[in-house]
């Protein structure tokens, strides 16, 4: 199902030189995406990390903190389904 979905999404982008992975979770699919395109994949995670690092530096001590700009419950459910990771709590942030 993953390969079929990725192939259908990438098909209209085959003539692109580069594809921006506009969600931070898309890089999980890098290997699958590369099977269907020769386009350069641009991962914005480093810029995102650089922009939130000051927030993370303030919270260095204690347990991990999970933040999202989206729906916290969906993030908890998705982490469990996709990565078998149990996230105890998510903080929603806005910029």
PDB file of N, CA, C and O in Angstrom, residues 25-71:
ATOM      1  N   UNK A  25       7.751  14.465   8.739  1.00  0.00           N
ATOM      2  CA  UNK A  25       7.728  13.001   8.776  1.00  0.00           C
ATOM      3  C   UNK A  25       7.955  12.367   7.407  1.00  0.00           C
ATOM      4  O   UNK A  25       8.170  11.166   7.313  1.00  0.00           O
ATOM      5  N   UNK A  26       7.948  13.123   6.331  1.00  0.00           N
ATOM      6  CA  UNK A  26       8.163  12.553   5.000  1.00  0.00           C
ATOM      7  C   UNK A  26       9.531  11.894   4.826  1.00  0.00           C
ATOM      8  O   UNK A  26       9.642  10.909   4.100  1.00  0.00           O
ATOM      9  N   UNK A  27      10.601  12.399   5.451  1.00  0.00           N
ATOM     10  CA  UNK A  27      11.896  11.744   5.268  1.00  0.00           C
ATOM     11  C   UNK A  27      11.904  10.265   5.671  1.00  0.00           C
ATOM     12  O   UNK A  27      12.752   9.504   5.208  1.00  0.00           O
ATOM     13  N   UNK A  28      10.950   9.838   6.468  1.00  0.00           N
ATOM     14  CA  UNK A  28      10.836   8.416   6.803  1.00  0.00           C
ATOM     15  C   UNK A  28      10.639   7.602   5.529  1.00  0.00           C
ATOM     16  O   UNK A  28      11.055   6.454   5.449  1.00  0.00           O
ATOM     17  N   UNK A  29      10.054   8.226   4.516  1.00  0.00           N
ATOM     18  CA  UNK A  29       9.777   7.548   3.246  1.00  0.00           C
ATOM     19  C   UNK A  29      10.833   7.798   2.178  1.00  0.00           C
ATOM     20  O   UNK A  29      10.640   7.422   1.023  1.00  0.00           O
ATOM     21  N   UNK A  30      11.955   8.412   2.533  1.00  0.00           N
ATOM     22  CA  UNK A  30      12.997   8.739   1.543  1.00  0.00           C
ATOM     23  C   UNK A  30      13.335   7.572   0.624  1.00  0.00           C
ATOM     24  O   UNK A  30      13.382   7.730  -0.597  1.00  0.00           O
ATOM     25  N   UNK A  31      13.612   6.427   1.193  1.00  0.00           N
ATOM     26  CA  UNK A  31      14.031   5.279   0.374  1.00  0.00           C
ATOM     27  C   UNK A  31      12.936   4.851  -0.602  1.00  0.00           C
ATOM     28  O   UNK A  31      13.221   4.502  -1.745  1.00  0.00           O
ATOM     29  N   UNK A  32      11.692   4.896  -0.154  1.00  0.00           N
ATOM     30  CA  UNK A  32      10.576   4.538  -1.038  1.00  0.00           C
ATOM     31  C   UNK A  32      10.404   5.596  -2.123  1.00  0.00           C
ATOM     32  O   UNK A  32      10.248   5.269  -3.302  1.00  0.00           O
ATOM     33  N   UNK A  33      10.457   6.864  -1.749  1.00  0.00           N
ATOM     34  CA  UNK A  33      10.300   7.948  -2.725  1.00  0.00           C
ATOM     35  C   UNK A  33      11.383   7.857  -3.799  1.00  0.00           C
ATOM     36  O   UNK A  33      11.105   8.008  -4.988  1.00  0.00           O
ATOM     37  N   UNK A  34      12.607   7.576  -3.388  1.00  0.00           N
ATOM     38  CA  UNK A  34      13.727   7.495  -4.341  1.00  0.00           C
ATOM     39  C   UNK A  34      13.554   6.353  -5.343  1.00  0.00           C
ATOM     40  O   UNK A  34      14.165   6.370  -6.405  1.00  0.00           O
ATOM     41  N   UNK A  35      12.721   5.383  -5.032  1.00  0.00           N
ATOM     42  CA  UNK A  35      12.457   4.295  -5.973  1.00  0.00           C
ATOM     43  C   UNK A  35      11.629   4.765  -7.170  1.00  0.00           C
ATOM     44  O   UNK A  35      11.623   4.125  -8.214  1.00  0.00           O
ATOM     45  N   UNK A  36      10.945   5.912  -7.017  1.00  0.00           N
ATOM     46  CA  UNK A  36      10.020   6.371  -8.046  1.00  0.00           C
ATOM     47  C   UNK A  36      10.413   7.701  -8.684  1.00  0.00           C
ATOM     48  O   UNK A  36       9.667   8.221  -9.519  1.00  0.00           O
ATOM     49  N   UNK A  37      11.564   8.259  -8.287  1.00  0.00           N
ATOM     50  CA  UNK A  37      12.005   9.519  -8.882  1.00  0.00           C
ATOM     51  C   UNK A  37      13.520   9.660  -8.765  1.00  0.00           C
ATOM     52  O   UNK A  37      14.139   9.092  -7.873  1.00  0.00           O
ATOM     53  N   UNK A  38      14.081  10.446  -9.702  1.00  0.00           N
ATOM     54  CA  UNK A  38      15.500  10.812  -9.622  1.00  0.00           C
ATOM     55  C   UNK A  38      15.657  12.237  -9.120  1.00  0.00           C
ATOM     56  O   UNK A  38      16.766  12.761  -9.040  1.00  0.00           O
ATOM     57  N   UNK A  39      14.552  12.881  -8.762  1.00  0.00           N
ATOM     58  CA  UNK A  39      14.593  14.261  -8.283  1.00  0.00           C
ATOM     59  C   UNK A  39      15.364  14.341  -6.965  1.00  0.00           C
ATOM     60  O   UNK A  39      15.374  13.397  -6.173  1.00  0.00           O
ATOM     61  N   UNK A  40      15.993  15.478  -6.760  1.00  0.00           N
ATOM     62  CA  UNK A  40      16.658  15.731  -5.482  1.00  0.00           C
ATOM     63  C   UNK A  40      15.579  15.926  -4.427  1.00  0.00           C
ATOM     64  O   UNK A  40      14.621  16.675  -4.635  1.00  0.00           O
ATOM     65  N   UNK A  41      15.717  15.256  -3.282  1.00  0.00           N
ATOM     66  CA  UNK A  41      14.757  15.419  -2.186  1.00  0.00           C
ATOM     67  C   UNK A  41      15.321  16.431  -1.198  1.00  0.00           C
ATOM     68  O   UNK A  41      16.431  16.263  -0.701  1.00  0.00           O
ATOM     69  N   UNK A  42      14.571  17.479  -0.946  1.00  0.00           N
ATOM     70  CA  UNK A  42      15.004  18.544  -0.041  1.00  0.00           C
ATOM     71  C   UNK A  42      14.266  18.370   1.287  1.00  0.00           C
ATOM     72  O   UNK A  42      13.043  18.405   1.334  1.00  0.00           O
ATOM     73  N   UNK A  43      15.028  18.180   2.342  1.00  0.00           N
ATOM     74  CA  UNK A  43      14.485  17.936   3.675  1.00  0.00           C
ATOM     75  C   UNK A  43      14.618  19.199   4.523  1.00  0.00           C
ATOM     76  O   UNK A  43      15.729  19.630   4.817  1.00  0.00           O
ATOM     77  N   UNK A  44      13.505  19.822   4.936  1.00  0.00           N
ATOM     78  CA  UNK A  44      13.565  21.074   5.692  1.00  0.00           C
ATOM     79  C   UNK A  44      13.808  20.888   7.192  1.00  0.00           C
ATOM     80  O   UNK A  44      13.776  21.848   7.950  1.00  0.00           O
ATOM     81  N   UNK A  45      14.089  19.672   7.630  1.00  0.00           N
ATOM     82  CA  UNK A  45      14.205  19.397   9.064  1.00  0.00           C
ATOM     83  C   UNK A  45      15.310  20.226   9.724  1.00  0.00           C
ATOM     84  O   UNK A  45      15.129  20.725  10.836  1.00  0.00           O
ATOM     85  N   UNK A  46      16.450  20.408   9.060  1.00  0.00           N
ATOM     86  CA  UNK A  46      17.537  21.164   9.686  1.00  0.00           C
ATOM     87  C   UNK A  46      17.118  22.596   9.980  1.00  0.00           C
ATOM     88  O   UNK A  46      17.392  23.122  11.054  1.00  0.00           O
ATOM     89  N   UNK A  47      16.426  23.236   9.027  1.00  0.00           N
ATOM     90  CA  UNK A  47      15.954  24.598   9.275  1.00  0.00           C
ATOM     91  C   UNK A  47      14.931  24.636  10.406  1.00  0.00           C
ATOM     92  O   UNK A  47      14.929  25.543  11.224  1.00  0.00           O
ATOM     93  N   UNK A  48      14.056  23.634  10.448  1.00  0.00           N
ATOM     94  CA  UNK A  48      13.080  23.559  11.530  1.00  0.00           C
ATOM     95  C   UNK A  48      13.789  23.404  12.872  1.00  0.00           C
ATOM     96  O   UNK A  48      13.491  24.107  13.830  1.00  0.00           O
ATOM     97  N   UNK A  49      14.749  22.494  12.913  1.00  0.00           N
ATOM     98  CA  UNK A  49      15.502  22.281  14.151  1.00  0.00           C
ATOM     99  C   UNK A  49      16.199  23.574  14.589  1.00  0.00           C
ATOM    100  O   UNK A  49      16.135  23.946  15.762  1.00  0.00           O
ATOM    101  N   UNK A  50      16.855  24.245  13.652  1.00  0.00           N
ATOM    102  CA  UNK A  50      17.550  25.492  13.982  1.00  0.00           C
ATOM    103  C   UNK A  50      16.580  26.542  14.540  1.00  0.00           C
ATOM    104  O   UNK A  50      16.937  27.304  15.435  1.00  0.00           O
ATOM    105  N   UNK A  51      15.344  26.564  14.011  1.00  0.00           N
ATOM    106  CA  UNK A  51      14.385  27.578  14.465  1.00  0.00           C
ATOM    107  C   UNK A  51      13.790  27.257  15.840  1.00  0.00           C
ATOM    108  O   UNK A  51      13.422  28.164  16.573  1.00  0.00           O
ATOM    109  N   UNK A  52      13.720  25.974  16.207  1.00  0.00           N
ATOM    110  CA  UNK A  52      13.151  25.649  17.523  1.00  0.00           C
ATOM    111  C   UNK A  52      14.210  25.321  18.571  1.00  0.00           C
ATOM    112  O   UNK A  52      13.888  25.150  19.738  1.00  0.00           O
ATOM    113  N   UNK A  53      15.477  25.269  18.169  1.00  0.00           N
ATOM    114  CA  UNK A  53      16.552  24.933  19.111  1.00  0.00           C
ATOM    115  C   UNK A  53      16.553  25.837  20.346  1.00  0.00           C
ATOM    116  O   UNK A  53      16.722  25.339  21.458  1.00  0.00           O
ATOM    117  N   UNK A  54      16.341  27.152  20.215  1.00  0.00           N
ATOM    118  CA  UNK A  54      16.288  27.978  21.435  1.00  0.00           C
ATOM    119  C   UNK A  54      15.213  27.507  22.427  1.00  0.00           C
ATOM    120  O   UNK A  54      15.428  27.536  23.631  1.00  0.00           O
ATOM    121  N   UNK A  55      14.080  27.055  21.902  1.00  0.00           N
ATOM    122  CA  UNK A  55      13.034  26.520  22.783  1.00  0.00           C
ATOM    123  C   UNK A  55      13.504  25.234  23.462  1.00  0.00           C
ATOM    124  O   UNK A  55      13.256  25.009  24.642  1.00  0.00           O
ATOM    125  N   UNK A  56      14.186  24.396  22.691  1.00  0.00           N
ATOM    126  CA  UNK A  56      14.658  23.118  23.230  1.00  0.00           C
ATOM    127  C   UNK A  56      15.750  23.341  24.272  1.00  0.00           C
ATOM    128  O   UNK A  56      15.804  22.632  25.283  1.00  0.00           O
ATOM    129  N   UNK A  57      16.620  24.320  24.035  1.00  0.00           N
ATOM    130  CA  UNK A  57      17.705  24.594  24.983  1.00  0.00           C
ATOM    131  C   UNK A  57      17.164  24.993  26.355  1.00  0.00           C
ATOM    132  O   UNK A  57      17.745  24.673  27.378  1.00  0.00           O
ATOM    133  N   UNK A  58      16.026  25.687  26.387  1.00  0.00           N
ATOM    134  CA  UNK A  58      15.418  26.088  27.651  1.00  0.00           C
ATOM    135  C   UNK A  58      14.888  24.888  28.427  1.00  0.00           C
ATOM    136  O   UNK A  58      14.734  24.949  29.630  1.00  0.00           O
ATOM    137  N   UNK A  59      14.603  23.795  27.740  1.00  0.00           N
ATOM    138  CA  UNK A  59      13.984  22.621  28.345  1.00  0.00           C
ATOM    139  C   UNK A  59      14.962  21.444  28.442  1.00  0.00           C
ATOM    140  O   UNK A  59      14.543  20.307  28.435  1.00  0.00           O
ATOM    141  N   UNK A  60      16.264  21.712  28.559  1.00  0.00           N
ATOM    142  CA  UNK A  60      17.256  20.632  28.501  1.00  0.00           C
ATOM    143  C   UNK A  60      17.113  19.603  29.609  1.00  0.00           C
ATOM    144  O   UNK A  60      17.395  18.444  29.410  1.00  0.00           O
ATOM    145  N   UNK A  61      16.696  20.004  30.772  1.00  0.00           N
ATOM    146  CA  UNK A  61      16.633  19.059  31.873  1.00  0.00           C
ATOM    147  C   UNK A  61      15.274  18.388  31.917  1.00  0.00           C
ATOM    148  O   UNK A  61      14.272  18.952  31.522  1.00  0.00           O
ATOM    149  N   UNK A  62      15.264  17.159  32.407  1.00  0.00           N
ATOM    150  CA  UNK A  62      14.018  16.434  32.542  1.00  0.00           C
ATOM    151  C   UNK A  62      13.731  15.557  31.342  1.00  0.00           C
ATOM    152  O   UNK A  62      14.575  15.375  30.474  1.00  0.00           O
ATOM    153  N   UNK A  63      12.526  15.003  31.303  1.00  0.00           N
ATOM    154  CA  UNK A  63      12.180  14.079  30.219  1.00  0.00           C
ATOM    155  C   UNK A  63      12.024  14.804  28.888  1.00  0.00           C
ATOM    156  O   UNK A  63      11.942  16.027  28.840  1.00  0.00           O
ATOM    157  N   UNK A  64      11.969  14.020  27.820  1.00  0.00           N
ATOM    158  CA  UNK A  64      11.764  14.584  26.489  1.00  0.00           C
ATOM    159  C   UNK A  64      10.445  15.324  26.433  1.00  0.00           C
ATOM    160  O   UNK A  64       9.481  14.969  27.107  1.00  0.00           O
ATOM    161  N   UNK A  65      10.429  16.367  25.626  1.00  0.00           N
ATOM    162  CA  UNK A  65       9.208  17.140  25.444  1.00  0.00           C
ATOM    163  C   UNK A  65       8.839  17.062  23.968  1.00  0.00           C
ATOM    164  O   UNK A  65       9.677  17.287  23.093  1.00  0.00           O
ATOM    165  N   UNK A  66       7.603  16.738  23.686  1.00  0.00           N
ATOM    166  CA  UNK A  66       7.127  16.617  22.326  1.00  0.00           C
ATOM    167  C   UNK A  66       6.228  17.797  22.016  1.00  0.00           C
ATOM    168  O   UNK A  66       5.313  18.105  22.782  1.00  0.00           O
ATOM    169  N   UNK A  67       6.509  18.463  20.890  1.00  0.00           N
ATOM    170  CA  UNK A  67       5.734  19.637  20.508  1.00  0.00           C
ATOM    171  C   UNK A  67       5.218  19.472  19.086  1.00  0.00           C
ATOM    172  O   UNK A  67       5.809  18.757  18.279  1.00  0.00           O
ATOM    173  N   UNK A  68       4.097  20.124  18.803  1.00  0.00           N
ATOM    174  CA  UNK A  68       3.524  20.090  17.464  1.00  0.00           C
ATOM    175  C   UNK A  68       2.781  21.390  17.206  1.00  0.00           C
ATOM    176  O   UNK A  68       2.354  22.052  18.146  1.00  0.00           O
ATOM    177  N   UNK A  69       2.640  21.722  15.938  1.00  0.00           N
ATOM    178  CA  UNK A  69       1.776  22.839  15.564  1.00  0.00           C
ATOM    179  C   UNK A  69       0.409  22.311  15.170  1.00  0.00           C
ATOM    180  O   UNK A  69      -0.498  23.070  14.904  1.00  0.00           O
ATOM    181  N   UNK A  70       0.285  20.979  15.149  1.00  0.00           N
ATOM    182  CA  UNK A  70      -0.969  20.346  14.742  1.00  0.00           C
ATOM    183  C   UNK A  70      -1.736  19.774  15.923  1.00  0.00           C
ATOM    184  O   UNK A  70      -1.702  20.304  17.031  1.00  0.00           O
ATOM    185  N   UNK A  71      -2.380  18.655  15.678  1.00  0.00           N
ATOM    186  CA  UNK A  71      -3.225  17.987  16.657  1.00  0.00           C
ATOM    187  C   UNK A  71      -2.387  17.037  17.510  1.00  0.00           C
ATOM    188  O   UNK A  71      -1.835  16.067  17.007  1.00  0.00           O
TER     189      UNK A  71
END
